[in-house]
């Protein structure tokens, strides 16, 4: 098969579309002929040498894909050759074929194009597992989403609104904030010229955020606690603002607040906290919201897989809102 290869860590130019061995098909897996994959920030970090795949995972980039099942491994039930699917991956999506644990497959939602479906698994599982399963967001609460214009952010806005929450977002441009408004965001904060803690307090009559979905990490840690409502949850999913921060424990205790941090890629396939449970919950509870149009995939750009270097550059572009897709077939 062909896949994106990387001879040595570096900039986007190190990625090449070249021949690679076909993937093996372990027990409990299916072989998917890839129609499309999507670019995630983790791909950029791996390309630069900062985010190696978990033990046993493919070293090919790509944390999600869509395509057609072409072969079933031993002990796989509930799926058939020819099924159109999308999948959560630990790696391997930037390729013509990928072996996927059957427990990480999702049907393409009704009304969603096969290639566009590649943009869903990573954001859906990340947002649902953190905002709902861990943060416990419910109707009438306030959700604060940092990075509202990104793939995670644009999805989280819609999930929050579909669940009946009031959604606040931060973003760095008025164009991105306007797009967030179109997706349903209620409170729009430009972090370049406003303090999000003060802006959120003013907009919520000092209530704050019941759930904070944070991609920044260290640089926002203390301020997220300042923005937190009583009994609120800060869920950290990224470290764009650094790894080490300080927090006022007395302030956190005074709010009975919770700070958690989670990753998705390194979770076990099954068992407590495993990917299988997340995918099953997403299929049962979030997929109907996508099928009825309450939550829609947001795709900024669609490029051929050979243009992966450009796709990586676009992910950091201020003009990019939502996901960047790479088409394989």
mmCIF file of C-alpha atoms in Angstrom:
data_model
loop_
_atom_site.group_PDB
_atom_site.id
_atom_site.type_symbol
_atom_site.label_atom_id
_atom_site.label_comp_id
_atom_site.label_asym_id
_atom_site.label_seq_id
_atom_site.Cartn_x
_atom_site.Cartn_y
_atom_site.Cartn_z
ATOM 1 C CA UNK A 1 0.000 0.000 0.000
ATOM 2 C CA UNK A 2 0.909 3.678 -0.101
ATOM 3 C CA UNK A 3 1.120 5.795 3.034
ATOM 4 C CA UNK A 4 2.614 9.020 4.304
ATOM 5 C CA UNK A 5 6.134 8.257 5.495
ATOM 6 C CA UNK A 6 8.535 10.291 7.628
ATOM 7 C CA UNK A 7 12.268 9.582 7.400
ATOM 8 C CA UNK A 8 13.158 11.979 10.214
ATOM 9 C CA UNK A 9 11.253 14.452 12.411
ATOM 10 C CA UNK A 10 10.855 17.946 11.051
ATOM 11 C CA UNK A 11 8.612 20.370 9.237
ATOM 12 C CA UNK A 12 5.720 19.491 6.924
ATOM 13 C CA UNK A 13 8.125 18.832 4.073
ATOM 14 C CA UNK A 14 9.394 15.592 5.688
ATOM 15 C CA UNK A 15 6.122 13.819 4.829
ATOM 16 C CA UNK A 16 6.191 11.752 1.635
ATOM 17 C CA UNK A 17 3.558 9.558 -0.065
ATOM 18 C CA UNK A 18 5.425 6.297 -0.555
ATOM 19 C CA UNK A 19 5.044 2.522 -0.468
ATOM 20 C CA UNK A 20 4.773 0.768 2.897
ATOM 21 C CA UNK A 21 3.998 -2.837 3.899
ATOM 22 C CA UNK A 22 0.310 -3.665 4.142
ATOM 23 C CA UNK A 23 -0.925 -3.764 7.751
ATOM 24 C CA UNK A 24 -1.317 -7.101 9.517
ATOM 25 C CA UNK A 25 -4.829 -8.049 10.648
ATOM 26 C CA UNK A 26 -4.838 -9.116 14.313
ATOM 27 C CA UNK A 27 -7.664 -10.975 16.003
ATOM 28 C CA UNK A 28 -10.622 -8.685 16.722
ATOM 29 C CA UNK A 29 -9.627 -6.168 14.034
ATOM 30 C CA UNK A 30 -10.979 -5.288 10.601
ATOM 31 C CA UNK A 31 -9.116 -4.060 7.554
ATOM 32 C CA UNK A 32 -10.442 -0.755 6.239
ATOM 33 C CA UNK A 33 -9.734 0.621 2.774
ATOM 34 C CA UNK A 34 -9.326 4.294 3.635
ATOM 35 C CA UNK A 35 -11.411 6.901 1.839
ATOM 36 C CA UNK A 36 -10.190 9.852 3.891
ATOM 37 C CA UNK A 37 -8.410 10.810 7.082
ATOM 38 C CA UNK A 38 -8.291 14.067 9.030
ATOM 39 C CA UNK A 39 -5.505 16.205 10.469
ATOM 40 C CA UNK A 40 -5.203 16.588 14.233
ATOM 41 C CA UNK A 41 -2.733 18.566 16.318
ATOM 42 C CA UNK A 42 -1.289 15.297 17.589
ATOM 43 C CA UNK A 43 -0.210 14.556 13.996
ATOM 44 C CA UNK A 44 1.820 17.755 13.916
ATOM 45 C CA UNK A 45 3.497 16.875 17.216
ATOM 46 C CA UNK A 46 4.288 13.339 16.062
ATOM 47 C CA UNK A 47 5.719 14.635 12.792
ATOM 48 C CA UNK A 48 8.019 16.899 14.841
ATOM 49 C CA UNK A 49 9.155 13.986 17.017
ATOM 50 C CA UNK A 50 7.320 15.054 20.183
ATOM 51 C CA UNK A 51 4.433 12.568 20.353
ATOM 52 C CA UNK A 52 5.366 8.958 19.589
ATOM 53 C CA UNK A 53 2.575 6.419 19.086
ATOM 54 C CA UNK A 54 1.639 4.103 21.970
ATOM 55 C CA UNK A 55 3.397 0.707 22.111
ATOM 56 C CA UNK A 56 2.092 -1.590 19.402
ATOM 57 C CA UNK A 57 0.384 1.169 17.397
ATOM 58 C CA UNK A 58 1.227 2.041 13.807
ATOM 59 C CA UNK A 59 3.913 4.716 13.443
ATOM 60 C CA UNK A 60 2.037 6.113 10.428
ATOM 61 C CA UNK A 61 0.250 9.388 11.219
ATOM 62 C CA UNK A 62 -3.520 9.583 11.488
ATOM 63 C CA UNK A 63 -5.862 9.240 14.468
ATOM 64 C CA UNK A 64 -9.107 8.794 12.524
ATOM 65 C CA UNK A 65 -10.346 7.722 9.133
ATOM 66 C CA UNK A 66 -13.356 6.746 7.080
ATOM 67 C CA UNK A 67 -13.639 4.026 4.493
ATOM 68 C CA UNK A 68 -14.983 0.595 3.613
ATOM 69 C CA UNK A 69 -14.360 -2.694 5.407
ATOM 70 C CA UNK A 70 -12.530 -5.075 3.062
ATOM 71 C CA UNK A 71 -11.608 -7.907 5.455
ATOM 72 C CA UNK A 72 -12.677 -9.171 8.877
ATOM 73 C CA UNK A 73 -10.241 -10.587 11.406
ATOM 74 C CA UNK A 74 -10.982 -13.531 13.656
ATOM 75 C CA UNK A 75 -13.715 -13.115 16.283
ATOM 76 C CA UNK A 76 -15.214 -10.011 14.671
ATOM 77 C CA UNK A 77 -19.003 -9.879 14.803
ATOM 78 C CA UNK A 78 -21.534 -7.194 14.005
ATOM 79 C CA UNK A 79 -19.690 -5.915 10.925
ATOM 80 C CA UNK A 80 -19.535 -7.083 7.313
ATOM 81 C CA UNK A 81 -17.246 -6.641 4.339
ATOM 82 C CA UNK A 82 -18.543 -3.635 2.373
ATOM 83 C CA UNK A 83 -19.767 -1.667 5.408
ATOM 84 C CA UNK A 84 -19.021 2.045 5.245
ATOM 85 C CA UNK A 85 -17.436 3.087 8.529
ATOM 86 C CA UNK A 86 -15.387 5.696 10.300
ATOM 87 C CA UNK A 87 -12.923 4.803 13.005
ATOM 88 C CA UNK A 88 -10.937 6.033 15.978
ATOM 89 C CA UNK A 89 -7.268 5.095 15.575
ATOM 90 C CA UNK A 90 -4.074 5.111 17.617
ATOM 91 C CA UNK A 91 -2.247 5.654 14.311
ATOM 92 C CA UNK A 92 -2.227 4.586 10.678
ATOM 93 C CA UNK A 93 -4.865 6.810 9.091
ATOM 94 C CA UNK A 94 -2.592 8.502 6.525
ATOM 95 C CA UNK A 95 -2.583 5.378 4.350
ATOM 96 C CA UNK A 96 -4.559 3.395 1.793
ATOM 97 C CA UNK A 97 -5.361 0.665 4.343
ATOM 98 C CA UNK A 98 -5.494 0.448 8.122
ATOM 99 C CA UNK A 99 -6.256 -2.317 10.626
ATOM 100 C CA UNK A 100 -8.775 -1.131 13.219
ATOM 101 C CA UNK A 101 -10.027 -2.775 16.431
ATOM 102 C CA UNK A 102 -13.662 -3.604 15.738
ATOM 103 C CA UNK A 103 -14.631 -1.905 19.010
ATOM 104 C CA UNK A 104 -13.377 1.420 17.590
ATOM 105 C CA UNK A 105 -15.537 1.367 14.480
ATOM 106 C CA UNK A 106 -18.554 3.609 14.017
ATOM 107 C CA UNK A 107 -21.096 3.528 11.187
ATOM 108 C CA UNK A 108 -21.088 6.556 8.935
ATOM 109 C CA UNK A 109 -23.941 8.683 10.332
ATOM 110 C CA UNK A 110 -27.040 9.049 8.173
ATOM 111 C CA UNK A 111 -26.759 12.023 5.855
ATOM 112 C CA UNK A 112 -22.957 12.367 6.194
ATOM 113 C CA UNK A 113 -20.673 11.911 3.174
ATOM 114 C CA UNK A 114 -18.204 9.042 3.535
ATOM 115 C CA UNK A 115 -15.141 11.260 3.224
ATOM 116 C CA UNK A 116 -16.510 13.951 5.522
ATOM 117 C CA UNK A 117 -17.124 11.251 8.147
ATOM 118 C CA UNK A 118 -13.339 11.038 8.571
ATOM 119 C CA UNK A 119 -13.523 14.309 10.492
ATOM 120 C CA UNK A 120 -15.760 12.899 13.236
ATOM 121 C CA UNK A 121 -14.282 10.076 15.352
ATOM 122 C CA UNK A 122 -11.461 11.927 17.119
ATOM 123 C CA UNK A 123 -13.410 15.086 17.916
ATOM 124 C CA UNK A 124 -16.566 13.174 18.808
ATOM 125 C CA UNK A 125 -14.818 10.805 21.207
ATOM 126 C CA UNK A 126 -12.678 13.588 22.698
ATOM 127 C CA UNK A 127 -15.559 15.993 23.305
ATOM 128 C CA UNK A 128 -18.075 13.419 24.486
ATOM 129 C CA UNK A 129 -15.686 11.620 26.858
ATOM 130 C CA UNK A 130 -14.481 14.858 28.422
ATOM 131 C CA UNK A 131 -17.436 17.228 28.383
ATOM 132 C CA UNK A 132 -20.183 14.683 29.065
ATOM 133 C CA UNK A 133 -18.753 11.461 30.475
ATOM 134 C CA UNK A 134 -16.166 13.175 32.696
ATOM 135 C CA UNK A 135 -17.415 16.766 33.051
ATOM 136 C CA UNK A 136 -21.061 15.776 33.414
ATOM 137 C CA UNK A 137 -22.426 18.684 31.378
ATOM 138 C CA UNK A 138 -26.206 18.936 31.559
ATOM 139 C CA UNK A 139 -29.043 21.204 30.509
ATOM 140 C CA UNK A 140 -28.892 24.740 31.889
ATOM 141 C CA UNK A 141 -25.184 24.681 32.711
ATOM 142 C CA UNK A 142 -22.421 26.845 31.216
ATOM 143 C CA UNK A 143 -19.725 25.272 29.043
ATOM 144 C CA UNK A 144 -16.533 27.261 28.350
ATOM 145 C CA UNK A 145 -14.621 26.052 25.276
ATOM 146 C CA UNK A 146 -11.112 27.349 24.662
ATOM 147 C CA UNK A 147 -10.099 27.386 21.008
ATOM 148 C CA UNK A 148 -13.663 27.616 19.744
ATOM 149 C CA UNK A 149 -12.637 27.800 16.080
ATOM 150 C CA UNK A 150 -10.738 24.513 15.989
ATOM 151 C CA UNK A 151 -11.964 21.023 15.223
ATOM 152 C CA UNK A 152 -12.568 20.200 18.878
ATOM 153 C CA UNK A 153 -14.058 23.626 19.567
ATOM 154 C CA UNK A 154 -16.539 23.692 16.694
ATOM 155 C CA UNK A 155 -17.756 20.232 17.679
ATOM 156 C CA UNK A 156 -17.950 21.053 21.396
ATOM 157 C CA UNK A 157 -20.084 24.143 20.734
ATOM 158 C CA UNK A 158 -22.675 22.062 18.942
ATOM 159 C CA UNK A 159 -22.674 19.275 21.522
ATOM 160 C CA UNK A 160 -23.122 21.801 24.313
ATOM 161 C CA UNK A 161 -26.054 23.451 22.560
ATOM 162 C CA UNK A 162 -27.658 20.102 21.686
ATOM 163 C CA UNK A 163 -27.550 19.196 25.385
ATOM 164 C CA UNK A 164 -29.200 22.461 26.386
ATOM 165 C CA UNK A 165 -26.143 24.220 27.817
ATOM 166 C CA UNK A 166 -25.114 27.842 27.441
ATOM 167 C CA UNK A 167 -21.809 27.885 25.539
ATOM 168 C CA UNK A 168 -18.967 30.379 25.908
ATOM 169 C CA UNK A 169 -15.939 30.295 23.606
ATOM 170 C CA UNK A 170 -12.545 31.921 23.325
ATOM 171 C CA UNK A 171 -10.878 32.493 19.959
ATOM 172 C CA UNK A 172 -8.228 34.797 18.541
ATOM 173 C CA UNK A 173 -10.066 36.510 15.673
ATOM 174 C CA UNK A 174 -13.428 38.055 14.979
ATOM 175 C CA UNK A 175 -13.861 35.813 11.937
ATOM 176 C CA UNK A 176 -13.527 32.710 14.099
ATOM 177 C CA UNK A 177 -15.841 34.169 16.736
ATOM 178 C CA UNK A 178 -18.444 34.920 14.081
ATOM 179 C CA UNK A 179 -18.283 31.305 12.930
ATOM 180 C CA UNK A 180 -18.658 30.172 16.533
ATOM 181 C CA UNK A 181 -21.755 32.360 16.790
ATOM 182 C CA UNK A 182 -23.203 30.708 13.688
ATOM 183 C CA UNK A 183 -22.685 27.327 15.350
ATOM 184 C CA UNK A 184 -24.655 28.454 18.390
ATOM 185 C CA UNK A 185 -22.100 29.902 20.822
ATOM 186 C CA UNK A 186 -23.771 32.322 23.235
ATOM 187 C CA UNK A 187 -20.753 34.133 24.721
ATOM 188 C CA UNK A 188 -17.909 35.171 22.402
ATOM 189 C CA UNK A 189 -14.543 36.191 23.873
ATOM 190 C CA UNK A 190 -11.554 37.365 21.848
ATOM 191 C CA UNK A 191 -8.644 36.311 24.053
ATOM 192 C CA UNK A 192 -6.330 38.775 22.305
ATOM 193 C CA UNK A 193 -8.122 41.844 23.631
ATOM 194 C CA UNK A 194 -10.308 40.579 26.518
ATOM 195 C CA UNK A 195 -9.782 38.748 29.791
ATOM 196 C CA UNK A 196 -11.909 35.623 29.502
ATOM 197 C CA UNK A 197 -12.435 35.383 33.271
ATOM 198 C CA UNK A 198 -13.894 38.884 33.528
ATOM 199 C CA UNK A 199 -15.876 38.537 30.295
ATOM 200 C CA UNK A 200 -17.397 35.244 31.389
ATOM 201 C CA UNK A 201 -18.262 36.582 34.846
ATOM 202 C CA UNK A 202 -20.032 39.565 33.308
ATOM 203 C CA UNK A 203 -21.958 37.437 30.810
ATOM 204 C CA UNK A 204 -23.079 34.879 33.406
ATOM 205 C CA UNK A 205 -23.869 37.231 36.329
ATOM 206 C CA UNK A 206 -20.768 35.893 38.133
ATOM 207 C CA UNK A 207 -21.870 32.264 37.826
ATOM 208 C CA UNK A 208 -18.859 31.172 35.746
ATOM 209 C CA UNK A 209 -18.398 27.917 33.859
ATOM 210 C CA UNK A 210 -19.697 24.574 35.093
ATOM 211 C CA UNK A 211 -17.417 22.773 32.637
ATOM 212 C CA UNK A 212 -14.226 24.161 31.067
ATOM 213 C CA UNK A 213 -12.786 22.315 28.068
ATOM 214 C CA UNK A 214 -9.167 23.463 28.016
ATOM 215 C CA UNK A 215 -6.550 22.894 25.327
ATOM 216 C CA UNK A 216 -3.948 25.245 26.832
ATOM 217 C CA UNK A 217 -2.804 23.561 30.022
ATOM 218 C CA UNK A 218 -0.328 25.408 32.226
ATOM 219 C CA UNK A 219 -0.838 28.989 31.061
ATOM 220 C CA UNK A 220 -4.604 28.880 31.689
ATOM 221 C CA UNK A 221 -4.625 26.720 34.834
ATOM 222 C CA UNK A 222 -5.090 29.410 37.467
ATOM 223 C CA UNK A 223 -7.431 31.495 35.344
ATOM 224 C CA UNK A 224 -9.619 28.489 34.586
ATOM 225 C CA UNK A 225 -10.094 28.039 38.324
ATOM 226 C CA UNK A 226 -11.003 31.737 38.561
ATOM 227 C CA UNK A 227 -13.614 31.170 35.839
ATOM 228 C CA UNK A 228 -15.050 28.049 37.446
ATOM 229 C CA UNK A 229 -18.545 27.848 38.903
ATOM 230 C CA UNK A 230 -19.238 26.103 42.213
ATOM 231 C CA UNK A 231 -18.779 22.322 41.840
ATOM 232 C CA UNK A 232 -17.388 22.926 38.354
ATOM 233 C CA UNK A 233 -15.010 20.804 36.297
ATOM 234 C CA UNK A 234 -11.892 21.908 34.425
ATOM 235 C CA UNK A 235 -10.987 19.208 31.902
ATOM 236 C CA UNK A 236 -7.535 19.627 30.352
ATOM 237 C CA UNK A 237 -7.021 17.978 26.970
ATOM 238 C CA UNK A 238 -3.958 19.826 25.671
ATOM 239 C CA UNK A 239 -0.736 21.580 26.608
ATOM 240 C CA UNK A 240 -0.441 24.334 24.016
ATOM 241 C CA UNK A 241 0.295 26.727 26.897
ATOM 242 C CA UNK A 242 2.880 24.569 28.630
ATOM 243 C CA UNK A 243 3.177 21.566 30.918
ATOM 244 C CA UNK A 244 3.784 23.014 34.387
ATOM 245 C CA UNK A 245 1.484 25.490 36.128
ATOM 246 C CA UNK A 246 0.387 26.607 39.577
ATOM 247 C CA UNK A 247 -3.055 26.636 41.127
ATOM 248 C CA UNK A 248 -4.418 28.212 44.308
ATOM 249 C CA UNK A 249 -5.652 25.144 46.190
ATOM 250 C CA UNK A 250 -7.658 27.245 48.646
ATOM 251 C CA UNK A 251 -9.534 28.873 45.781
ATOM 252 C CA UNK A 252 -10.182 25.487 44.173
ATOM 253 C CA UNK A 253 -11.446 24.058 47.460
ATOM 254 C CA UNK A 254 -13.605 27.103 48.039
ATOM 255 C CA UNK A 255 -15.389 26.354 44.776
ATOM 256 C CA UNK A 256 -15.458 22.606 45.434
ATOM 257 C CA UNK A 257 -13.846 22.482 42.020
ATOM 258 C CA UNK A 258 -12.435 19.599 40.034
ATOM 259 C CA UNK A 259 -9.407 19.567 37.732
ATOM 260 C CA UNK A 260 -8.874 16.523 35.560
ATOM 261 C CA UNK A 261 -6.689 15.803 32.556
ATOM 262 C CA UNK A 262 -7.252 13.100 30.016
ATOM 263 C CA UNK A 263 -5.831 11.735 26.810
ATOM 264 C CA UNK A 264 -7.522 9.536 24.247
ATOM 265 C CA UNK A 265 -4.799 7.969 22.131
ATOM 266 C CA UNK A 266 -3.067 6.055 24.927
ATOM 267 C CA UNK A 267 -6.191 4.611 26.556
ATOM 268 C CA UNK A 268 -6.572 0.816 26.626
ATOM 269 C CA UNK A 269 -8.727 -0.782 23.951
ATOM 270 C CA UNK A 270 -11.147 -2.230 26.503
ATOM 271 C CA UNK A 271 -11.758 -2.225 30.245
ATOM 272 C CA UNK A 272 -12.251 0.722 32.632
ATOM 273 C CA UNK A 273 -11.616 4.004 30.842
ATOM 274 C CA UNK A 274 -11.017 2.159 27.583
ATOM 275 C CA UNK A 275 -11.783 3.307 24.073
ATOM 276 C CA UNK A 276 -14.452 0.648 23.552
ATOM 277 C CA UNK A 277 -16.705 2.165 26.227
ATOM 278 C CA UNK A 278 -16.233 5.681 24.843
ATOM 279 C CA UNK A 279 -16.989 4.624 21.262
ATOM 280 C CA UNK A 280 -20.070 2.709 22.413
ATOM 281 C CA UNK A 281 -21.394 5.711 24.348
ATOM 282 C CA UNK A 282 -20.702 8.022 21.402
ATOM 283 C CA UNK A 283 -22.561 5.681 19.051
ATOM 284 C CA UNK A 284 -25.552 5.359 21.375
ATOM 285 C CA UNK A 285 -25.935 8.990 22.465
ATOM 286 C CA UNK A 286 -24.052 11.348 20.133
ATOM 287 C CA UNK A 287 -24.530 9.637 16.751
ATOM 288 C CA UNK A 288 -28.314 10.265 16.826
ATOM 289 C CA UNK A 289 -27.601 13.993 17.280
ATOM 290 C CA UNK A 290 -25.404 13.914 14.166
ATOM 291 C CA UNK A 291 -27.970 11.912 12.216
ATOM 292 C CA UNK A 292 -30.717 14.453 12.974
ATOM 293 C CA UNK A 293 -28.466 17.430 12.156
ATOM 294 C CA UNK A 294 -28.193 18.833 15.688
ATOM 295 C CA UNK A 295 -24.412 18.311 15.495
ATOM 296 C CA UNK A 296 -22.709 18.601 12.125
ATOM 297 C CA UNK A 297 -19.153 17.904 10.944
ATOM 298 C CA UNK A 298 -17.325 21.169 10.300
ATOM 299 C CA UNK A 299 -14.741 20.873 7.520
ATOM 300 C CA UNK A 300 -12.634 23.823 6.455
ATOM 301 C CA UNK A 301 -10.589 22.229 3.679
ATOM 302 C CA UNK A 302 -10.402 18.945 1.772
ATOM 303 C CA UNK A 303 -7.105 18.027 0.097
ATOM 304 C CA UNK A 304 -5.600 14.932 -1.586
ATOM 305 C CA UNK A 305 -3.417 12.876 0.763
ATOM 306 C CA UNK A 306 -0.274 13.743 -1.217
ATOM 307 C CA UNK A 307 -0.806 17.354 -0.086
ATOM 308 C CA UNK A 308 -0.435 16.431 3.587
ATOM 309 C CA UNK A 309 2.341 19.045 4.057
ATOM 310 C CA UNK A 310 -0.057 21.824 3.044
ATOM 311 C CA UNK A 311 -2.765 20.361 5.273
ATOM 312 C CA UNK A 312 -0.450 20.553 8.277
ATOM 313 C CA UNK A 313 0.305 24.179 7.510
ATOM 314 C CA UNK A 314 -3.403 24.969 7.232
ATOM 315 C CA UNK A 315 -4.182 23.584 10.674
ATOM 316 C CA UNK A 316 -2.416 26.576 12.229
ATOM 317 C CA UNK A 317 -3.863 29.093 9.780
ATOM 318 C CA UNK A 318 -6.153 31.788 11.238
ATOM 319 C CA UNK A 319 -8.475 31.163 8.290
ATOM 320 C CA UNK A 320 -9.034 27.497 9.181
ATOM 321 C CA UNK A 321 -12.215 26.826 11.142
ATOM 322 C CA UNK A 322 -12.984 23.185 11.901
ATOM 323 C CA UNK A 323 -11.206 20.179 10.414
ATOM 324 C CA UNK A 324 -8.836 19.636 7.481
ATOM 325 C CA UNK A 325 -9.516 16.412 5.575
ATOM 326 C CA UNK A 326 -7.096 14.399 3.468
ATOM 327 C CA UNK A 327 -8.763 12.258 0.811
ATOM 328 C CA UNK A 328 -7.213 8.927 -0.159
ATOM 329 C CA UNK A 329 -9.788 7.526 -2.617
#
